[in-house]
Amino acid sequence: MNTKNQNESDDRYEELFLQFAHRAERWIAWALAGCAFALVASQLLLLNPRIRYILVEVEQLEGLPYSVSRFQAAEGK
């Protein structure tokens, strides 16, 4: 008799665990997809020079790009 109750208890625990695992896997998959989307979106935003200038603080601290400074040196500025 005790074995029957133990088996029922084990089966119920296994069922609850599988329900929880399924929900957790779904949540993790959605979170991973959201992070991947955010990564791609942020990288696409950084391709735009105006947006990159606003978002990236180091961009504002840099001097003239090498090609521009070489062009100005050739003109005598």
mmCIF file of N, CA, C and O in Angstrom:
data_model
loop_
_atom_site.group_PDB
_atom_site.id
_atom_site.type_symbol
_atom_site.label_atom_id
_atom_site.label_comp_id
_atom_site.label_asym_id
_atom_site.label_seq_id
_atom_site.Cartn_x
_atom_site.Cartn_y
_atom_site.Cartn_z
ATOM 1 N N MET A 1 0.824 -1.199 0.000
ATOM 2 C CA MET A 1 0.000 0.000 0.000
ATOM 3 C C MET A 1 0.860 1.251 0.000
ATOM 4 O O MET A 1 0.566 2.189 -0.702
ATOM 5 N N ASN A 2 1.902 1.239 0.781
ATOM 6 C CA ASN A 2 2.778 2.385 0.857
ATOM 7 C C ASN A 2 3.464 2.655 -0.487
ATOM 8 O O ASN A 2 3.676 3.790 -0.864
ATOM 9 N N THR A 3 3.781 1.585 -1.198
ATOM 10 C CA THR A 3 4.439 1.725 -2.494
ATOM 11 C C THR A 3 3.511 2.396 -3.496
ATOM 12 O O THR A 3 3.937 3.214 -4.301
ATOM 13 N N LYS A 4 2.212 2.064 -3.424
ATOM 14 C CA LYS A 4 1.236 2.670 -4.337
ATOM 15 C C LYS A 4 1.141 4.178 -4.096
ATOM 16 O O LYS A 4 1.146 4.966 -5.037
ATOM 17 N N ASN A 5 1.078 4.597 -2.845
ATOM 18 C CA ASN A 5 1.021 6.024 -2.526
ATOM 19 C C ASN A 5 2.306 6.732 -2.939
ATOM 20 O O ASN A 5 2.277 7.870 -3.408
ATOM 21 N N GLN A 6 3.423 6.058 -2.756
ATOM 22 C CA GLN A 6 4.713 6.639 -3.146
ATOM 23 C C GLN A 6 4.786 6.828 -4.658
ATOM 24 O O GLN A 6 5.263 7.858 -5.135
ATOM 25 N N ASN A 7 4.311 5.840 -5.410
ATOM 26 C CA ASN A 7 4.306 5.946 -6.871
ATOM 27 C C ASN A 7 3.399 7.078 -7.340
ATOM 28 O O ASN A 7 3.740 7.817 -8.260
ATOM 29 N N GLU A 8 2.239 7.213 -6.719
ATOM 30 C CA GLU A 8 1.330 8.308 -7.075
ATOM 31 C C GLU A 8 1.958 9.659 -6.754
ATOM 32 O O GLU A 8 1.835 10.611 -7.520
ATOM 33 N N SER A 9 2.623 9.726 -5.627
ATOM 34 C CA SER A 9 3.296 10.959 -5.235
ATOM 35 C C SER A 9 4.425 11.293 -6.206
ATOM 36 O O SER A 9 4.585 12.444 -6.619
ATOM 37 N N ASP A 10 5.184 10.268 -6.592
ATOM 38 C CA ASP A 10 6.267 10.470 -7.557
ATOM 39 C C ASP A 10 5.735 10.907 -8.914
ATOM 40 O O ASP A 10 6.295 11.794 -9.566
ATOM 41 N N ASP A 11 4.637 10.291 -9.341
ATOM 42 C CA ASP A 11 4.037 10.653 -10.625
ATOM 43 C C ASP A 11 3.538 12.099 -10.609
ATOM 44 O O ASP A 11 3.718 12.838 -11.589
ATOM 45 N N ARG A 12 2.922 12.490 -9.507
ATOM 46 C CA ARG A 12 2.424 13.875 -9.392
ATOM 47 C C ARG A 12 3.578 14.873 -9.405
ATOM 48 O O ARG A 12 3.513 15.902 -10.069
ATOM 49 N N TYR A 13 4.648 14.534 -8.676
ATOM 50 C CA TYR A 13 5.832 15.407 -8.655
ATOM 51 C C TYR A 13 6.433 15.516 -10.055
ATOM 52 O O TYR A 13 6.791 16.605 -10.502
ATOM 53 N N GLU A 14 6.524 14.386 -10.748
ATOM 54 C CA GLU A 14 7.090 14.403 -12.097
ATOM 55 C C GLU A 14 6.235 15.255 -13.039
ATOM 56 O O GLU A 14 6.755 16.015 -13.856
ATOM 57 N N GLU A 15 4.916 15.142 -12.920
ATOM 58 C CA GLU A 15 4.014 15.940 -13.748
ATOM 59 C C GLU A 15 4.183 17.433 -13.468
ATOM 60 O O GLU A 15 4.272 18.246 -14.405
ATOM 61 N N LEU A 16 4.261 17.811 -12.213
ATOM 62 C CA LEU A 16 4.460 19.216 -11.855
ATOM 63 C C LEU A 16 5.805 19.730 -12.347
ATOM 64 O O LEU A 16 5.915 20.854 -12.842
ATOM 65 N N PHE A 17 6.842 18.900 -12.223
ATOM 66 C CA PHE A 17 8.160 19.317 -12.680
ATOM 67 C C PHE A 17 8.169 19.522 -14.196
ATOM 68 O O PHE A 17 8.748 20.490 -14.692
ATOM 69 N N LEU A 18 7.529 18.622 -14.939
ATOM 70 C CA LEU A 18 7.492 18.759 -16.395
ATOM 71 C C LEU A 18 6.732 20.017 -16.815
ATOM 72 O O LEU A 18 7.118 20.694 -17.770
ATOM 73 N N GLN A 19 5.648 20.351 -16.092
ATOM 74 C CA GLN A 19 4.922 21.591 -16.387
ATOM 75 C C GLN A 19 5.798 22.810 -16.137
ATOM 76 O O GLN A 19 5.845 23.735 -16.962
ATOM 77 N N PHE A 20 6.496 22.796 -15.013
ATOM 78 C CA PHE A 20 7.392 23.910 -14.701
ATOM 79 C C PHE A 20 8.520 24.016 -15.721
ATOM 80 O O PHE A 20 8.852 25.110 -16.188
ATOM 81 N N ALA A 21 9.120 22.882 -16.077
ATOM 82 C CA ALA A 21 10.233 22.884 -17.035
ATOM 83 C C ALA A 21 9.778 23.408 -18.392
ATOM 84 O O ALA A 21 10.502 24.160 -19.046
ATOM 85 N N HIS A 22 8.581 23.033 -18.795
ATOM 86 C CA HIS A 22 8.070 23.508 -20.084
ATOM 87 C C HIS A 22 7.895 25.029 -20.064
ATOM 88 O O HIS A 22 8.297 25.716 -21.008
ATOM 89 N N ARG A 23 7.315 25.544 -18.983
ATOM 90 C CA ARG A 23 7.159 27.007 -18.864
ATOM 91 C C ARG A 23 8.506 27.709 -18.822
ATOM 92 O O ARG A 23 8.693 28.759 -19.443
ATOM 93 N N ALA A 24 9.441 27.151 -18.077
ATOM 94 C CA ALA A 24 10.764 27.765 -17.965
ATOM 95 C C ALA A 24 11.475 27.759 -19.312
ATOM 96 O O ALA A 24 12.116 28.747 -19.693
ATOM 97 N N GLU A 25 11.394 26.664 -20.053
ATOM 98 C CA GLU A 25 12.029 26.596 -21.374
ATOM 99 C C GLU A 25 11.427 27.623 -22.327
ATOM 100 O O GLU A 25 12.142 28.259 -23.099
ATOM 101 N N ARG A 26 10.110 27.764 -22.272
ATOM 102 C CA ARG A 26 9.462 28.766 -23.127
ATOM 103 C C ARG A 26 9.910 30.171 -22.776
ATOM 104 O O ARG A 26 10.202 30.981 -23.654
ATOM 105 N N TRP A 27 9.986 30.473 -21.474
ATOM 106 C CA TRP A 27 10.414 31.789 -21.038
ATOM 107 C C TRP A 27 11.857 32.052 -21.451
ATOM 108 O O TRP A 27 12.187 33.146 -21.927
ATOM 109 N N ILE A 28 12.726 31.079 -21.294
ATOM 110 C CA ILE A 28 14.131 31.238 -21.676
ATOM 111 C C ILE A 28 14.258 31.437 -23.184
ATOM 112 O O ILE A 28 15.048 32.270 -23.644
ATOM 113 N N ALA A 29 13.471 30.708 -23.965
ATOM 114 C CA ALA A 29 13.516 30.867 -25.425
ATOM 115 C C ALA A 29 13.084 32.270 -25.827
ATOM 116 O O ALA A 29 13.708 32.905 -26.694
ATOM 117 N N TRP A 30 12.016 32.783 -25.217
ATOM 118 C CA TRP A 30 11.551 34.149 -25.525
ATOM 119 C C TRP A 30 12.586 35.188 -25.095
ATOM 120 O O TRP A 30 12.825 36.174 -25.804
ATOM 121 N N ALA A 31 13.195 34.975 -23.929
ATOM 122 C CA ALA A 31 14.212 35.914 -23.454
ATOM 123 C C ALA A 31 15.416 35.914 -24.389
ATOM 124 O O ALA A 31 15.972 36.969 -24.708
ATOM 125 N N LEU A 32 15.829 34.744 -24.832
ATOM 126 C CA LEU A 32 16.954 34.636 -25.758
ATOM 127 C C LEU A 32 16.645 35.306 -27.094
ATOM 128 O O LEU A 32 17.475 36.039 -27.641
ATOM 129 N N ALA A 33 15.435 35.085 -27.592
ATOM 130 C CA ALA A 33 15.027 35.728 -28.844
ATOM 131 C C ALA A 33 14.979 37.247 -28.675
ATOM 132 O O ALA A 33 15.395 38.000 -29.576
ATOM 133 N N GLY A 34 14.498 37.715 -27.541
ATOM 134 C CA GLY A 34 14.456 39.156 -27.280
ATOM 135 C C GLY A 34 15.849 39.763 -27.209
ATOM 136 O O GLY A 34 16.089 40.853 -27.736
ATOM 137 N N CYS A 35 16.765 39.069 -26.570
ATOM 138 C CA CYS A 35 18.149 39.557 -26.493
ATOM 139 C C CYS A 35 18.797 39.589 -27.871
ATOM 140 O O CYS A 35 19.521 40.536 -28.197
ATOM 141 N N ALA A 36 18.552 38.558 -28.675
ATOM 142 C CA ALA A 36 19.109 38.538 -30.035
ATOM 143 C C ALA A 36 18.546 39.690 -30.862
ATOM 144 O O ALA A 36 19.285 40.357 -31.599
ATOM 145 N N PHE A 37 17.248 39.935 -30.744
ATOM 146 C CA PHE A 37 16.632 41.049 -31.460
ATOM 147 C C PHE A 37 17.223 42.384 -31.009
ATOM 148 O O PHE A 37 17.527 43.253 -31.832
ATOM 149 N N ALA A 38 17.388 42.560 -29.700
ATOM 150 C CA ALA A 38 17.957 43.808 -29.175
ATOM 151 C C ALA A 38 19.393 43.999 -29.651
ATOM 152 O O ALA A 38 19.802 45.119 -29.974
ATOM 153 N N LEU A 39 20.157 42.923 -29.715
ATOM 154 C CA LEU A 39 21.534 43.013 -30.196
ATOM 155 C C LEU A 39 21.578 43.448 -31.653
ATOM 156 O O LEU A 39 22.330 44.361 -32.013
ATOM 157 N N VAL A 40 20.771 42.821 -32.492
ATOM 158 C CA VAL A 40 20.753 43.177 -33.913
ATOM 159 C C VAL A 40 20.266 44.614 -34.100
ATOM 160 O O VAL A 40 20.845 45.388 -34.874
ATOM 161 N N ALA A 41 19.224 44.998 -33.368
ATOM 162 C CA ALA A 41 18.690 46.358 -33.491
ATOM 163 C C ALA A 41 19.725 47.397 -33.060
ATOM 164 O O ALA A 41 19.899 48.423 -33.726
ATOM 165 N N SER A 42 20.430 47.135 -31.969
ATOM 166 C CA SER A 42 21.425 48.103 -31.510
ATOM 167 C C SER A 42 22.588 48.217 -32.489
ATOM 168 O O SER A 42 23.103 49.308 -32.726
ATOM 169 N N GLN A 43 22.996 47.093 -33.065
ATOM 170 C CA GLN A 43 24.081 47.150 -34.037
ATOM 171 C C GLN A 43 23.656 47.894 -35.299
ATOM 172 O O GLN A 43 24.452 48.622 -35.890
ATOM 173 N N LEU A 44 22.413 47.712 -35.715
ATOM 174 C CA LEU A 44 21.918 48.453 -36.877
ATOM 175 C C LEU A 44 21.838 49.947 -36.578
ATOM 176 O O LEU A 44 22.127 50.778 -37.449
ATOM 177 N N LEU A 45 21.452 50.315 -35.367
ATOM 178 C CA LEU A 45 21.415 51.734 -35.001
ATOM 179 C C LEU A 45 22.814 52.346 -35.009
ATOM 180 O O LEU A 45 22.986 53.501 -35.392
ATOM 181 N N LEU A 46 23.808 51.570 -34.604
ATOM 182 C CA LEU A 46 25.172 52.102 -34.558
ATOM 183 C C LEU A 46 25.781 52.294 -35.950
ATOM 184 O O LEU A 46 26.812 52.944 -36.086
ATOM 185 N N LEU A 47 25.142 51.766 -36.975
ATOM 186 C CA LEU A 47 25.620 51.998 -38.338
ATOM 187 C C LEU A 47 25.346 53.425 -38.810
ATOM 188 O O LEU A 47 26.021 53.929 -39.701
ATOM 189 N N ASN A 48 24.361 54.083 -38.206
ATOM 190 C CA ASN A 48 24.016 55.460 -38.556
ATOM 191 C C ASN A 48 24.941 56.403 -37.776
ATOM 192 O O ASN A 48 24.926 56.409 -36.546
ATOM 193 N N PRO A 49 25.741 57.240 -38.473
ATOM 194 C CA PRO A 49 26.690 58.105 -37.770
ATOM 195 C C PRO A 49 26.046 59.088 -36.790
ATOM 196 O O PRO A 49 26.599 59.359 -35.724
ATOM 197 N N ARG A 50 24.898 59.631 -37.124
ATOM 198 C CA ARG A 50 24.244 60.588 -36.221
ATOM 199 C C ARG A 50 23.790 59.923 -34.932
ATOM 200 O O ARG A 50 23.979 60.467 -33.844
ATOM 201 N N ILE A 51 23.182 58.756 -35.066
ATOM 202 C CA ILE A 51 22.721 58.031 -33.881
ATOM 203 C C ILE A 51 23.917 57.540 -33.079
ATOM 204 O O ILE A 51 23.910 57.589 -31.849
ATOM 205 N N ARG A 52 24.957 57.047 -33.758
ATOM 206 C CA ARG A 52 26.156 56.579 -33.060
ATOM 207 C C ARG A 52 26.792 57.718 -32.270
ATOM 208 O O ARG A 52 27.256 57.534 -31.151
ATOM 209 N N TYR A 53 26.796 58.931 -32.813
ATOM 210 C CA TYR A 53 27.371 60.087 -32.127
ATOM 211 C C TYR A 53 26.612 60.369 -30.828
ATOM 212 O O TYR A 53 27.211 60.738 -29.824
ATOM 213 N N ILE A 54 25.297 60.181 -30.855
ATOM 214 C CA ILE A 54 24.483 60.425 -29.664
ATOM 215 C C ILE A 54 24.647 59.301 -28.639
ATOM 216 O O ILE A 54 24.759 59.566 -27.438
ATOM 217 N N LEU A 55 24.684 58.064 -29.092
ATOM 218 C CA LEU A 55 24.700 56.915 -28.184
ATOM 219 C C LEU A 55 26.072 56.591 -27.604
ATOM 220 O O LEU A 55 26.167 56.122 -26.475
ATOM 221 N N VAL A 56 27.136 56.830 -28.379
ATOM 222 C CA VAL A 56 28.468 56.405 -27.955
ATOM 223 C C VAL A 56 29.254 57.624 -27.478
ATOM 224 O O VAL A 56 29.593 58.508 -28.263
ATOM 225 N N GLU A 57 29.560 57.684 -26.199
ATOM 226 C CA GLU A 57 30.249 58.828 -25.622
ATOM 227 C C GLU A 57 31.669 58.970 -26.175
ATOM 228 O O GLU A 57 32.155 60.078 -26.386
ATOM 229 N N VAL A 58 32.333 57.874 -26.425
ATOM 230 C CA VAL A 58 33.708 57.916 -26.928
ATOM 231 C C VAL A 58 33.759 58.537 -28.316
ATOM 232 O O VAL A 58 34.740 59.180 -28.677
ATOM 233 N N GLU A 59 32.690 58.367 -29.076
ATOM 234 C CA GLU A 59 32.635 58.941 -30.423
ATOM 235 C C GLU A 59 32.800 60.468 -30.365
ATOM 236 O O GLU A 59 33.429 61.067 -31.223
ATOM 237 N N GLN A 60 32.283 61.086 -29.336
ATOM 238 C CA GLN A 60 32.370 62.538 -29.203
ATOM 239 C C GLN A 60 33.773 62.980 -28.782
ATOM 240 O O GLN A 60 34.151 64.122 -28.996
ATOM 241 N N LEU A 61 34.537 62.086 -28.192
ATOM 242 C CA LEU A 61 35.871 62.431 -27.717
ATOM 243 C C LEU A 61 36.945 62.262 -28.793
ATOM 244 O O LEU A 61 38.063 62.722 -28.609
ATOM 245 N N GLU A 62 36.604 61.598 -29.870
ATOM 246 C CA GLU A 62 37.586 61.365 -30.919
ATOM 247 C C GLU A 62 37.743 62.599 -31.795
ATOM 248 O O GLU A 62 36.852 63.422 -31.915
ATOM 249 N N GLY A 63 38.908 62.697 -32.413
ATOM 250 C CA GLY A 63 39.189 63.822 -33.295
ATOM 251 C C GLY A 63 38.637 63.589 -34.686
ATOM 252 O O GLY A 63 37.714 62.813 -34.891
ATOM 253 N N LEU A 64 39.233 64.245 -35.662
ATOM 254 C CA LEU A 64 38.804 64.092 -37.042
ATOM 255 C C LEU A 64 39.189 62.715 -37.554
ATOM 256 O O LEU A 64 40.245 62.198 -37.213
ATOM 257 N N PRO A 65 38.341 62.143 -38.392
ATOM 258 C CA PRO A 65 38.702 60.864 -38.998
ATOM 259 C C PRO A 65 39.981 61.011 -39.823
ATOM 260 O O PRO A 65 40.277 62.087 -40.357
ATOM 261 N N TYR A 66 40.748 59.961 -39.930
ATOM 262 C CA TYR A 66 42.039 59.993 -40.608
ATOM 263 C C TYR A 66 41.908 60.496 -42.038
ATOM 264 O O TYR A 66 42.695 61.319 -42.484
ATOM 265 N N SER A 67 40.894 60.045 -42.759
ATOM 266 C CA SER A 67 40.740 60.461 -44.153
ATOM 267 C C SER A 67 40.450 61.959 -44.250
ATOM 268 O O SER A 67 40.943 62.628 -45.151
ATOM 269 N N VAL A 68 39.693 62.535 -43.329
ATOM 270 C CA VAL A 68 39.382 63.961 -43.355
ATOM 271 C C VAL A 68 40.622 64.777 -42.986
ATOM 272 O O VAL A 68 40.939 65.775 -43.641
ATOM 273 N N SER A 69 41.363 64.361 -41.967
ATOM 274 C CA SER A 69 42.536 65.132 -41.560
ATOM 275 C C SER A 69 43.613 65.093 -42.649
ATOM 276 O O SER A 69 44.310 66.072 -42.874
ATOM 277 N N ARG A 70 43.760 63.974 -43.342
ATOM 278 C CA ARG A 70 44.738 63.893 -44.428
ATOM 279 C C ARG A 70 44.313 64.791 -45.585
ATOM 280 O O ARG A 70 45.130 65.461 -46.204
ATOM 281 N N PHE A 71 42.998 64.853 -45.856
ATOM 282 C CA PHE A 71 42.480 65.687 -46.914
ATOM 283 C C PHE A 71 42.737 67.170 -46.601
ATOM 284 O O PHE A 71 43.153 67.941 -47.462
ATOM 285 N N GLN A 72 42.517 67.570 -45.352
ATOM 286 C CA GLN A 72 42.743 68.956 -44.963
ATOM 287 C C GLN A 72 44.233 69.294 -44.975
ATOM 288 O O GLN A 72 44.616 70.422 -45.312
ATOM 289 N N ALA A 73 45.096 68.351 -44.642
ATOM 290 C CA ALA A 73 46.545 68.598 -44.664
ATOM 291 C C ALA A 73 47.006 68.804 -46.104
ATOM 292 O O ALA A 73 47.898 69.619 -46.357
ATOM 293 N N ALA A 74 46.413 68.111 -47.032
ATOM 294 C CA ALA A 74 46.771 68.267 -48.439
ATOM 295 C C ALA A 74 46.358 69.644 -48.969
ATOM 296 O O ALA A 74 47.005 70.204 -49.826
ATOM 297 N N GLU A 75 45.290 70.207 -48.401
ATOM 298 C CA GLU A 75 44.849 71.531 -48.808
ATOM 299 C C GLU A 75 45.634 72.636 -48.109
ATOM 300 O O GLU A 75 45.518 73.792 -48.464
ATOM 301 N N GLY A 76 46.384 72.291 -47.080
ATOM 302 C CA GLY A 76 47.173 73.273 -46.365
ATOM 303 C C GLY A 76 46.492 73.856 -45.150
ATOM 304 O O GLY A 76 46.847 74.930 -44.700
ATOM 305 N N LYS A 77 45.546 73.208 -44.625
ATOM 306 C CA LYS A 77 44.843 73.726 -43.430
ATOM 307 C C LYS A 77 45.481 73.210 -42.184
ATOM 308 O O LYS A 77 45.965 72.201 -42.003
#
